[in-house]
Coordinates of C-alpha atoms in Angstrom, one line a residue:
Chain A
M1 CA 25.3 20.9 -15.5
T2 CA 27.1 17.7 -14.4
P3 CA 25.1 15.1 -12.4
I4 CA 26.8 16.2 -9.2
V5 CA 25.9 19.8 -9.6
L6 CA 22.4 18.8 -10.6
T7 CA 22.1 16.7 -7.4
V8 CA 23.3 19.5 -5.3
A9 CA 20.9 21.9 -7.0
W10 CA 18.1 19.5 -6.4
V11 CA 18.8 19.1 -2.6
A12 CA 19.3 22.9 -2.3
F13 CA 16.0 23.6 -4.1
L14 CA 14.0 21.2 -1.9
L15 CA 15.5 22.4 1.4
G16 CA 15.5 26.1 0.4
M17 CA 12.0 26.1 -0.9
A18 CA 10.7 24.1 2.1
W19 CA 12.3 26.7 4.4
Y20 CA 10.7 29.5 2.3
V21 CA 7.2 28.0 2.7
A22 CA 7.7 27.6 6.4
V23 CA 8.7 31.3 6.7
L24 CA 5.6 32.3 4.7
D25 CA 3.4 30.2 6.8
G26 CA 4.8 31.7 10.0
L27 CA 4.4 35.3 8.7
W28 CA 0.9 34.7 7.6
A29 CA -0.2 33.1 10.9
A30 CA 1.4 36.0 12.8
A31 CA -0.2 38.7 10.6
R32 CA -3.6 37.1 11.0
E33 CA -3.3 37.2 14.8
G34 CA -1.8 40.7 14.8
R35 CA 1.6 39.6 16.2
S36 CA 4.9 40.5 14.9
L37 CA 7.7 37.9 14.7
R38 CA 11.1 38.8 16.1
T39 CA 13.0 36.2 13.9
P40 CA 10.7 35.1 11.1
L41 CA 13.5 33.8 9.0
A42 CA 15.1 31.6 11.8
N43 CA 11.8 30.3 13.3
P44 CA 11.6 27.2 11.1
L45 CA 15.1 26.3 12.0
Y46 CA 14.4 26.7 15.7
R47 CA 11.4 24.4 15.2
C48 CA 13.7 21.8 13.5
A49 CA 16.1 22.0 16.5
T50 CA 13.3 21.6 19.0
M51 CA 11.9 18.5 17.2
L52 CA 15.3 17.0 16.9
R53 CA 15.8 17.3 20.7
Q54 CA 12.4 15.8 21.5
Q55 CA 11.9 12.3 22.7
S56 CA 10.3 10.1 20.1
N57 CA 6.9 8.7 21.1
L58 CA 5.7 5.2 20.9
T59 CA 2.2 3.9 20.9
E60 CA 1.0 0.5 22.0
A61 CA 1.7 -2.2 19.4
P62 CA 2.2 0.1 16.3
D63 CA 3.3 -1.4 13.0
L64 CA 6.8 0.0 13.6
L65 CA 8.2 -0.7 10.1
N66 CA 5.4 1.2 8.3
W67 CA 5.2 3.9 10.9
R68 CA 8.9 4.7 10.6
L69 CA 9.0 4.3 6.9
A70 CA 6.0 6.4 6.0
P71 CA 7.6 9.8 6.6
A72 CA 10.7 8.9 4.7
L73 CA 8.7 7.5 1.8
Y74 CA 6.6 10.6 1.7
A75 CA 9.7 12.8 1.6
G76 CA 11.2 10.5 -1.0
L77 CA 8.1 10.8 -3.3
A78 CA 8.3 14.6 -3.0
G79 CA 11.9 14.4 -3.9
T80 CA 11.3 12.3 -7.1
G81 CA 8.6 14.8 -8.0
V82 CA 11.1 17.7 -7.9
A83 CA 13.7 15.6 -9.8
L84 CA 11.3 15.6 -12.8
V85 CA 11.5 19.4 -13.1
P86 CA 14.2 20.7 -15.6
F87 CA 16.2 23.6 -14.2
S88 CA 17.1 24.6 -17.7
G89 CA 17.0 23.1 -21.2
A90 CA 19.7 20.6 -20.7
S91 CA 19.7 20.0 -17.0
V92 CA 17.1 17.7 -15.5
L93 CA 17.9 15.1 -12.9
A94 CA 15.3 12.5 -14.0
D95 CA 14.9 12.7 -17.7
L96 CA 12.0 10.3 -18.0
E97 CA 10.3 9.7 -21.3
V98 CA 7.0 9.4 -19.3
G99 CA 7.6 12.0 -16.6
I100 CA 4.0 13.0 -16.3
V101 CA 3.0 9.4 -15.7
W102 CA 5.5 9.2 -12.9
W103 CA 4.0 12.3 -11.3
G104 CA 0.7 10.4 -11.4
A105 CA 2.3 7.5 -9.6
V106 CA 3.7 10.0 -7.0
E107 CA 0.2 11.2 -6.4
A108 CA -1.2 7.6 -6.1
L109 CA 1.6 6.4 -3.8
T110 CA 1.2 9.6 -1.6
V111 CA -2.3 8.5 -0.8
V112 CA -1.0 5.0 0.1
V113 CA 1.8 6.4 2.3
V114 CA -0.4 8.9 4.2
F115 CA -2.9 6.0 4.8
L116 CA -0.1 3.8 6.1
H117 CA 1.2 6.6 8.4
G118 CA -2.2 7.0 10.0
W119 CA -3.0 3.3 10.1
S120 CA 0.3 2.0 11.5
A121 CA 0.4 4.2 14.6
N122 CA -2.5 2.1 16.0
S123 CA -4.4 5.1 17.3
Q124 CA -7.9 6.2 16.7
L125 CA -7.4 9.8 15.6
G126 CA -4.6 8.7 13.2
L127 CA -6.9 6.1 11.6
I128 CA -9.8 8.5 11.2
G129 CA -7.4 11.0 9.5
A130 CA -6.1 8.2 7.2
Y131 CA -9.6 7.1 6.1
R132 CA -10.7 10.7 5.5
Y133 CA -7.6 11.3 3.5
V134 CA -8.2 8.3 1.3
A135 CA -11.8 9.3 0.6
I136 CA -10.8 12.7 -0.6
G137 CA -7.3 11.9 -2.0
L138 CA -8.5 9.3 -4.5
P139 CA -11.0 11.4 -6.4
V140 CA -8.7 14.4 -6.3
M141 CA -6.2 12.2 -8.1
L142 CA -8.6 11.7 -11.0
I143 CA -8.9 15.4 -11.5
S144 CA -5.1 15.6 -11.7
M145 CA -5.1 12.9 -14.4
F146 CA -7.4 14.9 -16.6
V147 CA -5.5 18.1 -16.1
L148 CA -2.1 16.6 -16.7
I149 CA -3.2 14.8 -19.8
A150 CA -4.6 18.1 -21.1
A151 CA -1.2 19.8 -20.4
A152 CA 0.6 17.0 -22.3
L153 CA -1.6 17.2 -25.3
P154 CA -0.1 20.3 -27.1
A155 CA 3.4 18.8 -26.5
E156 CA 2.4 15.4 -28.0
S157 CA 4.7 13.9 -25.4
L158 CA 4.6 12.6 -21.8
A159 CA 8.1 14.0 -21.1
V160 CA 8.3 17.1 -18.9
P161 CA 11.0 18.8 -21.0
K162 CA 8.9 18.5 -24.1
I163 CA 5.9 20.0 -22.4
I164 CA 8.0 23.0 -21.5
E165 CA 9.3 23.4 -25.1
S166 CA 5.6 23.3 -26.3
Q167 CA 5.0 26.5 -24.3
R168 CA 7.6 28.6 -26.1
E169 CA 4.9 30.6 -27.9
L170 CA 2.1 30.4 -25.3
W171 CA 2.0 29.2 -21.7
N172 CA -0.4 26.5 -20.9
V173 CA -2.0 28.7 -18.2
I174 CA -3.4 30.8 -21.0
R175 CA -4.1 28.0 -23.5
Q176 CA -5.9 25.9 -20.8
P177 CA -7.1 28.4 -18.2
L178 CA -8.8 25.7 -16.0
G179 CA -5.6 23.7 -15.6
L180 CA -3.6 25.7 -13.2
P181 CA -6.4 26.5 -10.6
L182 CA -7.4 22.8 -10.5
F183 CA -3.8 21.7 -10.2
L184 CA -3.3 24.1 -7.2
L185 CA -6.1 22.4 -5.4
I186 CA -4.4 19.0 -6.1
G187 CA -1.3 20.5 -4.5
L188 CA -3.2 21.4 -1.4
S189 CA -4.6 17.9 -1.2
L190 CA -1.2 16.2 -1.8
S191 CA 0.3 18.0 1.2
F192 CA -3.1 18.2 3.0
R193 CA -3.2 21.9 3.8
G194 CA -6.0 24.3 4.5
P195 CA -9.3 23.4 2.8
F196 CA -7.9 19.9 1.9
N197 CA -6.4 19.1 5.3
Y198 CA -8.4 15.9 6.0
A199 CA -5.4 13.9 7.3
D200 CA -3.6 16.0 9.9
S201 CA -6.2 18.6 10.9
A202 CA -6.6 20.3 14.3
D203 CA -10.1 18.7 14.8
L204 CA -8.3 15.3 15.0
A205 CA -5.4 16.7 17.2
D206 CA -3.1 16.4 14.1
G207 CA -4.7 13.2 12.7
T208 CA -2.1 10.9 11.2
A209 CA 0.7 12.8 12.9
S210 CA -1.1 12.9 16.3
E211 CA 1.2 10.2 17.8
I212 CA 4.6 11.2 16.4
S213 CA 7.3 13.4 17.8
G214 CA 11.0 13.9 17.5
A215 CA 12.9 13.1 14.3
A216 CA 10.0 11.2 12.8
R217 CA 7.8 14.3 13.1
L218 CA 10.5 16.5 11.7
V219 CA 10.7 14.3 8.6
W220 CA 6.9 14.2 8.3
E221 CA 6.6 18.0 8.5
F222 CA 9.4 18.5 6.1
A223 CA 7.9 16.0 3.7
R224 CA 4.6 17.9 3.7
L225 CA 6.4 21.1 2.8
A226 CA 8.5 19.3 0.2
M227 CA 5.4 17.9 -1.4
L228 CA 3.9 21.4 -1.7
V229 CA 7.2 22.6 -3.2
A230 CA 7.2 19.7 -5.7
T231 CA 3.6 20.6 -6.7
A232 CA 4.5 24.2 -7.1
A233 CA 7.6 23.4 -9.2
M234 CA 5.5 21.1 -11.3
A235 CA 2.8 23.7 -11.7
A236 CA 5.4 26.3 -12.7
T237 CA 6.8 23.9 -15.2
V238 CA 3.7 22.4 -16.8
F239 CA 1.6 25.6 -16.8
L240 CA 3.9 28.6 -16.5
G241 CA 6.6 27.6 -19.0
G242 CA 9.2 26.5 -16.4
Y243 CA 12.6 27.9 -17.2
L244 CA 11.4 29.8 -20.2
G245 CA 11.6 33.6 -19.9
P246 CA 13.5 36.6 -21.3
V247 CA 16.8 38.2 -20.0
L248 CA 17.2 36.2 -16.8
P249 CA 18.8 32.8 -16.9
G250 CA 16.5 29.7 -17.0
P251 CA 17.0 28.4 -13.4
L252 CA 16.3 31.8 -12.0
W253 CA 13.0 31.9 -13.9
L254 CA 12.0 28.5 -12.5
L255 CA 12.9 29.7 -9.0
L256 CA 10.8 32.9 -9.3
K257 CA 7.8 31.1 -10.8
T258 CA 7.9 28.4 -8.2
A259 CA 8.2 31.0 -5.4
A260 CA 5.2 32.9 -6.8
V261 CA 3.1 29.7 -7.1
L262 CA 4.0 28.9 -3.5
V263 CA 2.8 32.3 -2.3
L264 CA -0.5 31.5 -4.0
L265 CA -0.7 28.1 -2.4
V266 CA 0.1 29.4 1.1
A267 CA -2.6 32.1 0.6
L268 CA -5.2 29.5 -0.5
S269 CA -4.4 27.3 2.5
H270 CA -4.8 30.1 5.0
L271 CA -7.8 31.9 3.4
F272 CA -10.2 29.0 2.8
A273 CA -11.9 26.9 5.5
R274 CA -12.3 23.2 5.4
I275 CA -15.8 21.8 4.8
S276 CA -17.0 18.4 6.0
P277 CA -15.6 15.5 4.1
S278 CA -18.9 14.4 2.6
R279 CA -19.6 17.9 1.2
M280 CA -16.1 18.1 -0.1
L281 CA -16.7 14.7 -1.8
T282 CA -19.8 16.1 -3.5
L283 CA -18.0 19.2 -4.6
I284 CA -15.2 17.1 -6.1
W285 CA -17.4 14.7 -8.0
I286 CA -20.1 17.2 -9.1
V287 CA -18.2 20.4 -9.7
L288 CA -14.4 19.9 -9.9
M289 CA -14.4 16.6 -11.9
P290 CA -16.6 18.0 -14.7
L291 CA -14.4 21.1 -14.8
A292 CA -11.4 18.9 -15.2
F293 CA -13.1 17.1 -18.0
I294 CA -14.0 20.4 -19.7
D295 CA -10.4 21.3 -19.4
L296 CA -9.4 18.2 -21.2
V297 CA -11.9 18.6 -24.0
W298 CA -10.9 22.3 -24.3
A299 CA -7.2 21.3 -24.7
G300 CA -8.2 18.7 -27.3
L301 CA -10.1 21.2 -29.3
V302 CA -7.3 23.8 -29.1
A303 CA -4.8 21.2 -30.2
L304 CA -6.9 20.3 -33.2
Chain B
M1 CA 22.7 -6.5 -19.9
S2 CA 25.0 -5.0 -17.2
V3 CA 25.7 -6.6 -13.9
V4 CA 23.8 -3.9 -12.0
D5 CA 20.7 -4.6 -14.1
D6 CA 21.0 -8.3 -13.4
M7 CA 21.3 -7.7 -9.6
A8 CA 18.4 -5.3 -9.7
F9 CA 16.3 -7.8 -11.6
W10 CA 17.0 -10.6 -9.0
I11 CA 16.2 -8.2 -6.1
F12 CA 13.0 -7.1 -7.7
A13 CA 12.1 -10.7 -8.6
L14 CA 12.7 -11.9 -5.1
T15 CA 10.6 -9.1 -3.7
A16 CA 7.8 -9.8 -6.1
I17 CA 7.7 -13.5 -5.2
V18 CA 8.2 -13.2 -1.4
S19 CA 5.7 -10.4 -0.9
G20 CA 3.3 -12.2 -3.1
W21 CA 3.6 -15.3 -1.0
R22 CA 3.3 -13.3 2.3
V23 CA 0.0 -11.9 1.2
F24 CA -1.6 -15.2 2.1
C25 CA 0.3 -15.6 5.4
T26 CA -0.5 -12.4 7.2
D27 CA -3.5 -11.9 9.5
S28 CA -3.9 -8.2 8.9
M29 CA -6.0 -7.3 5.8
V30 CA -4.2 -3.9 5.4
R31 CA -0.9 -5.6 5.4
A32 CA -2.1 -8.2 2.9
S33 CA -3.2 -5.5 0.5
F34 CA 0.1 -3.6 0.7
L35 CA 2.2 -6.7 0.4
L36 CA 0.4 -7.3 -2.9
L37 CA 1.2 -3.7 -3.8
A38 CA 4.8 -4.4 -3.1
S39 CA 4.7 -7.4 -5.4
F40 CA 3.2 -5.2 -8.2
I41 CA 5.7 -2.4 -7.7
A42 CA 8.6 -4.9 -8.0
V43 CA 7.1 -6.2 -11.2
G44 CA 6.6 -2.6 -12.5
L45 CA 10.3 -2.0 -11.8
I46 CA 11.3 -5.1 -13.7
M47 CA 9.3 -3.7 -16.6
L48 CA 11.4 -0.6 -16.4
L49 CA 14.5 -2.7 -16.6
L50 CA 13.0 -4.5 -19.7
G51 CA 12.7 -1.1 -21.4
A52 CA 8.9 -0.6 -21.1
P53 CA 8.8 2.8 -19.2
Y54 CA 5.1 3.5 -19.8
L55 CA 3.9 0.0 -18.8
G56 CA 6.1 -0.2 -15.8
I57 CA 5.1 3.2 -14.3
A58 CA 1.5 2.7 -15.3
T59 CA 1.5 -0.6 -13.4
I60 CA 2.9 1.1 -10.2
F61 CA 0.4 3.9 -10.6
M62 CA -2.7 1.8 -11.2
M63 CA -1.9 -0.8 -8.5
G64 CA -1.2 2.0 -6.0
V65 CA -4.8 3.1 -6.4
E66 CA -6.2 -0.4 -6.7
M67 CA -4.6 -1.8 -3.6
M68 CA -5.6 1.3 -1.6
V69 CA -9.2 0.5 -2.5
M70 CA -8.6 -3.1 -1.8
A71 CA -7.4 -2.3 1.7
L72 CA -10.6 -0.3 2.4
F73 CA -12.8 -3.2 1.1
M74 CA -10.9 -5.7 3.2
V75 CA -11.4 -3.7 6.4
M76 CA -15.1 -3.2 5.5
Y77 CA -16.1 -6.8 4.9
M78 CA -13.7 -9.0 6.8
M79 CA -14.8 -10.3 10.2
N80 CA -11.3 -9.8 11.6
P81 CA -10.0 -6.7 9.8
A82 CA -7.3 -5.7 12.2
G83 CA -5.7 -9.1 12.3
L84 CA -5.6 -8.9 16.1
N85 CA -6.7 -12.6 16.4
P86 CA -4.7 -15.1 14.5
M87 CA -6.9 -16.8 12.0
V88 CA -6.8 -19.3 9.1
M89 CA -9.5 -18.8 6.6
V90 CA -8.7 -21.4 4.0
H91 CA -10.4 -24.4 2.5
Q92 CA -9.1 -27.3 0.4
H93 CA -5.7 -26.3 1.6
R94 CA -3.6 -29.3 0.5
F95 CA -5.3 -29.4 -2.9
S96 CA -4.6 -25.7 -3.4
I97 CA -0.9 -26.0 -2.5
G98 CA -0.7 -28.9 -4.9
A99 CA -2.4 -27.0 -7.7
G100 CA -0.1 -24.0 -7.1
I101 CA 3.0 -26.1 -7.3
A102 CA 1.7 -28.1 -10.3
A103 CA 1.0 -24.8 -12.1
F104 CA 4.5 -23.6 -11.4
V105 CA 6.2 -26.8 -12.4
G106 CA 4.1 -27.2 -15.5
L107 CA 4.7 -23.7 -16.7
A108 CA 8.4 -23.9 -15.8
A109 CA 8.8 -27.1 -17.6
V110 CA 7.3 -25.7 -20.8
M111 CA 9.6 -22.7 -20.5
L112 CA 12.7 -24.8 -20.0
V113 CA 12.1 -27.1 -22.9
T114 CA 10.9 -24.5 -25.4
D115 CA 13.4 -22.6 -27.5
F116 CA 12.3 -19.0 -27.5
A117 CA 13.4 -16.6 -30.2
D118 CA 16.2 -14.3 -29.2
N119 CA 15.0 -11.0 -30.5
P120 CA 15.5 -8.2 -28.0
V121 CA 13.9 -4.8 -28.4
A122 CA 16.3 -2.3 -30.1
S123 CA 17.9 0.1 -27.5
D124 CA 17.0 3.1 -29.6
A125 CA 13.4 2.0 -30.3
R126 CA 10.8 4.7 -29.4
V127 CA 8.6 2.4 -27.4
V128 CA 6.2 4.9 -25.9
T129 CA 5.6 6.6 -29.3
D130 CA 5.1 3.1 -30.8
L131 CA 2.6 2.2 -28.2
G132 CA 0.6 5.5 -28.7
K133 CA 0.5 5.0 -32.4
E134 CA -0.6 1.4 -32.0
L135 CA -3.3 2.3 -29.5
L136 CA -4.8 5.0 -31.6
G137 CA -3.9 3.5 -35.0
D138 CA -4.1 -0.1 -36.1
S139 CA -5.4 -1.4 -32.8
M140 CA -7.9 1.4 -32.2
L141 CA -10.8 -1.0 -32.3
I142 CA -9.2 -3.2 -29.5
F143 CA -8.4 -0.1 -27.4
E144 CA -11.9 1.4 -27.8
T145 CA -13.4 -2.0 -27.0
A146 CA -11.4 -2.0 -23.8
G147 CA -12.7 1.5 -23.1
V148 CA -16.3 0.6 -23.7
T149 CA -15.9 -2.6 -21.6
L150 CA -14.7 -0.4 -18.7
L151 CA -17.7 1.9 -19.1
A152 CA -20.0 -1.2 -19.0
T153 CA -18.1 -2.4 -15.9
M154 CA -18.8 0.9 -14.2
V155 CA -22.5 0.7 -14.9
A156 CA -22.6 -2.9 -13.9
S157 CA -20.8 -2.2 -10.6
V158 CA -23.2 0.6 -9.7
I159 CA -26.2 -1.6 -10.5
L160 CA -24.9 -4.5 -8.5
S161 CA -23.8 -2.6 -5.4
S162 CA -26.3 0.2 -5.2
R163 CA -28.4 0.2 -2.0
S164 CA -31.7 0.1 -3.9
G165 CA -30.7 -3.0 -5.8
R166 CA -33.0 -5.5 -7.4
F167 CA -33.5 -7.2 -4.1
G168 CA -35.0 -4.2 -2.4
P169 CA -33.3 -1.8 0.0
A170 CA -30.1 -3.8 0.6
D171 CA -29.1 -2.8 4.0
E172 CA -32.4 -3.4 5.8
G173 CA -32.1 -5.6 8.8
S174 CA -28.5 -6.4 8.2
V175 CA -26.7 -8.2 11.0
P176 CA -23.1 -9.1 11.4
P177 CA -22.1 -12.7 10.3
P178 CA -22.0 -15.4 13.0
L179 CA -18.6 -16.5 14.3
E180 CA -19.5 -20.2 13.8
P181 CA -21.9 -21.5 11.1
G182 CA -25.5 -21.1 12.1
G183 CA -24.7 -19.3 15.4
Q184 CA -25.6 -16.0 16.9
P185 CA -24.5 -12.8 15.0
A186 CA -21.1 -11.6 16.1
G187 CA -20.8 -8.4 18.2
R188 CA -23.5 -6.5 19.9
L189 CA -27.1 -7.3 18.9
P190 CA -28.7 -4.3 17.2
E191 CA -31.3 -2.5 19.3
E192 CA -34.9 -2.7 18.2
G193 CA -35.3 -0.9 14.9
G194 CA -31.8 -2.1 13.9
G195 CA -30.2 1.2 14.8
H196 CA -32.2 3.1 12.1
G197 CA -34.7 5.8 12.7
H198 CA -35.8 6.6 16.3
H199 CA -34.2 5.4 19.5
H200 CA -36.7 4.8 22.3
H201 CA -35.5 5.3 25.8
Chain C
M1 CA 18.1 -11.2 -16.9
T2 CA 17.3 -13.8 -19.5
L3 CA 13.8 -14.5 -20.9
T4 CA 13.8 -17.9 -19.0
A5 CA 14.5 -16.2 -15.7
I6 CA 11.7 -13.7 -16.2
L7 CA 9.2 -16.4 -17.2
L8 CA 10.2 -18.5 -14.2
V9 CA 9.4 -15.5 -11.9
A10 CA 6.1 -15.1 -13.8
A11 CA 5.3 -18.8 -13.3
A12 CA 6.1 -18.5 -9.6
L13 CA 3.7 -15.6 -9.3
I14 CA 1.0 -17.5 -11.2
G15 CA 1.5 -20.5 -9.0
I16 CA 1.2 -18.5 -5.8
G17 CA -1.8 -16.7 -7.2
L18 CA -3.5 -20.0 -8.1
Y19 CA -2.9 -21.3 -4.6
G20 CA -4.4 -18.2 -3.1
T21 CA -7.4 -18.3 -5.4
L22 CA -8.2 -21.9 -4.6
S23 CA -7.5 -21.8 -0.9
Q24 CA -8.9 -18.5 0.5
Q25 CA -12.4 -18.4 1.9
S26 CA -12.7 -14.7 1.9
F27 CA -13.9 -13.1 -1.4
V28 CA -11.4 -10.3 -1.1
M29 CA -8.5 -12.6 -0.4
L30 CA -9.6 -14.7 -3.3
M31 CA -9.4 -11.7 -5.6
M32 CA -5.9 -11.0 -4.4
G33 CA -5.0 -14.4 -5.7
L34 CA -6.5 -13.6 -9.1
E35 CA -4.6 -10.3 -9.1
L36 CA -1.4 -12.1 -8.4
M37 CA -2.0 -14.4 -11.3
L38 CA -2.6 -11.5 -13.6
N39 CA 0.6 -9.9 -12.2
G40 CA 2.5 -12.9 -13.5
V41 CA 0.7 -12.7 -16.9
L42 CA 1.7 -9.1 -17.2
L43 CA 5.3 -9.8 -16.4
A44 CA 5.4 -12.7 -18.9
A45 CA 3.8 -10.5 -21.6
V46 CA 6.3 -7.7 -21.2
G47 CA 9.1 -10.2 -21.0
F48 CA 8.2 -11.7 -24.3
W49 CA 7.7 -8.3 -25.8
S50 CA 11.1 -7.1 -24.7
L51 CA 13.3 -10.1 -25.3
A52 CA 11.6 -12.4 -27.9
A53 CA 9.3 -10.3 -30.1
G54 CA 11.8 -7.5 -30.9
G55 CA 9.5 -4.8 -29.4
V56 CA 6.5 -5.1 -31.6
P57 CA 3.9 -2.5 -30.4
T58 CA 1.1 -5.2 -30.2
G59 CA 3.1 -6.8 -27.3
Q60 CA 2.6 -3.6 -25.3
L61 CA -1.0 -3.5 -26.3
L62 CA -1.5 -7.0 -24.8
A63 CA -0.1 -5.7 -21.5
I64 CA -2.6 -2.8 -21.6
V65 CA -5.5 -5.2 -22.3
T66 CA -4.3 -7.2 -19.3
M67 CA -4.4 -4.1 -17.1
A68 CA -8.0 -3.4 -18.3
V69 CA -8.9 -7.0 -17.4
M70 CA -7.5 -6.3 -13.9
A71 CA -9.6 -3.2 -13.5
V72 CA -12.8 -5.0 -14.7
E73 CA -12.1 -7.9 -12.3
M74 CA -11.6 -5.6 -9.3
S75 CA -14.6 -3.5 -10.0
V76 CA -17.1 -6.3 -10.7
G77 CA -15.6 -8.3 -7.9
F78 CA -16.1 -5.6 -5.3
A79 CA -19.6 -4.9 -6.6
L80 CA -20.5 -8.6 -6.2
I81 CA -19.0 -8.7 -2.8
T82 CA -21.1 -5.7 -1.8
A83 CA -24.2 -7.3 -3.2
V84 CA -23.5 -10.6 -1.4
Y85 CA -22.7 -8.8 1.9
R86 CA -25.9 -6.9 1.8
N87 CA -27.9 -10.0 1.2
R88 CA -26.2 -12.5 3.5
Q89 CA -23.9 -10.3 5.7
A90 CA -20.9 -12.5 4.9
D91 CA -17.9 -12.3 2.7
M92 CA -17.2 -16.1 2.8
T93 CA -17.4 -18.2 -0.3
E94 CA -19.1 -20.9 1.7
S95 CA -22.1 -18.6 2.4
L96 CA -23.2 -18.9 -1.3
G97 CA -24.7 -22.4 -1.6
T98 CA -28.0 -21.6 -3.4
M99 CA -26.6 -22.9 -6.7
K100 CA -26.0 -26.4 -5.1
H101 CA -28.9 -28.8 -5.1

């Protein structure tokens, strides 16, 4: 693929998959409440239109620069995450030698951006959401480091295409069974959904997003969906062999695997309840972190 | 070196210096931390231009986390965390400015008179592979020493900062710092019992 | 992007960092000054590695060691600040005078 085709594919992938997650979310919520939706496919688009026509809100003395920049930066981080994912053997937008390390930087900067979003609005609920998110987001990132280093071990490379090639015989999800489940939790945390929604939850009246409306809100909500898409694409690539697969062409395989992971992520975010931040912190440090470490040791032993 | 690379370098260099300087000019602690982060990200991007992808991205990654933690600590301990009141918390100001300028001029002079070797890294060098082989090959002892040092640091940090430290329960009877030396504690005075245990009505 | 230009930028960062370290009264701001100085050191090390040393792997190792120093400095620094705050409820350098006589 030429760079232009690749860029178009990248934009289409982000927008299309974000729309797909929004549709899944709407259907799930409706099914839980026993409603049926008249236009499930168009509802996300209506919501976009509504937000675009809304007035944008202003608080008293916000840090306007950071407040306006945060949603765009968040969306941008998700975009660079998707750019790391190869659509087929020869077509990857960001062919970084150290792609996995950049994904780590995306996770680290996501915590910063979400904190800035909540802090800069100069409102209490936003600030509480921001602090809670940092407390949970930082240790979750450590888990992700262990899991991703484990996935890079058999490939003997930090480049994402090499990690895919290392899965020709056996996908990482079988070789390292703890990796994918832990990585899915990280995805929920990165886009703060369901059990990991400590930033924008209902008990804080939308937390860091409690004061935004209009176009800024549209970008923020899109960015959350895009970050979930980026994690799903990354999970499909690092653990499920990415574009590898029989008969069908590579890009289609990536699309199918990403879509399947997204169904799983949406189900997880609707099925599990959120526990209090302090208990979640205990769970992360006492249970999940050792599991991630076992995953790394396991991967090391298998690679020997 | 192409023109684009040169322009990018100067933009990043300017960002690194200006945001590094603004760190000490802002009243808000959160802003100070993230201005420092901006400086680090700019330096990380210069490293990418210099052909060190692992080091550049690792700098961005590590400093993202460090500055986030820094911001939390600033808000925890500063008496004016929000920067709502303008404040100047400096001592020996003129001496410090002089020392900073002297350090810059001295280092710059050394750089300008020294004739450095012109031996750039080969464009097809496998720098990341080289680094990995070095870390776990010839220089393994250094790398492992750094690792053990970090472990010792973790233990030391926990010992120093734990509540039941060597000076007894650390937060017993704590009061906010006074606004002027030797004055009354700032903010509301704690109720009897210091806010711990039972409240009597 | 010559080596001299990179080293000048690094020197500027070290100079600003030194100013911050010497002038700030708050411990955390003081540590920001230290970090800024190390930032300059890191840049200079990578500059030398890339343009003067022909990319010897030990140059990158030096940068990694610098990063480890940063991490140690942050961690021990914050632990000390916490210990001081618990004892004296202050984060000012002036509040520590017990070593004077």
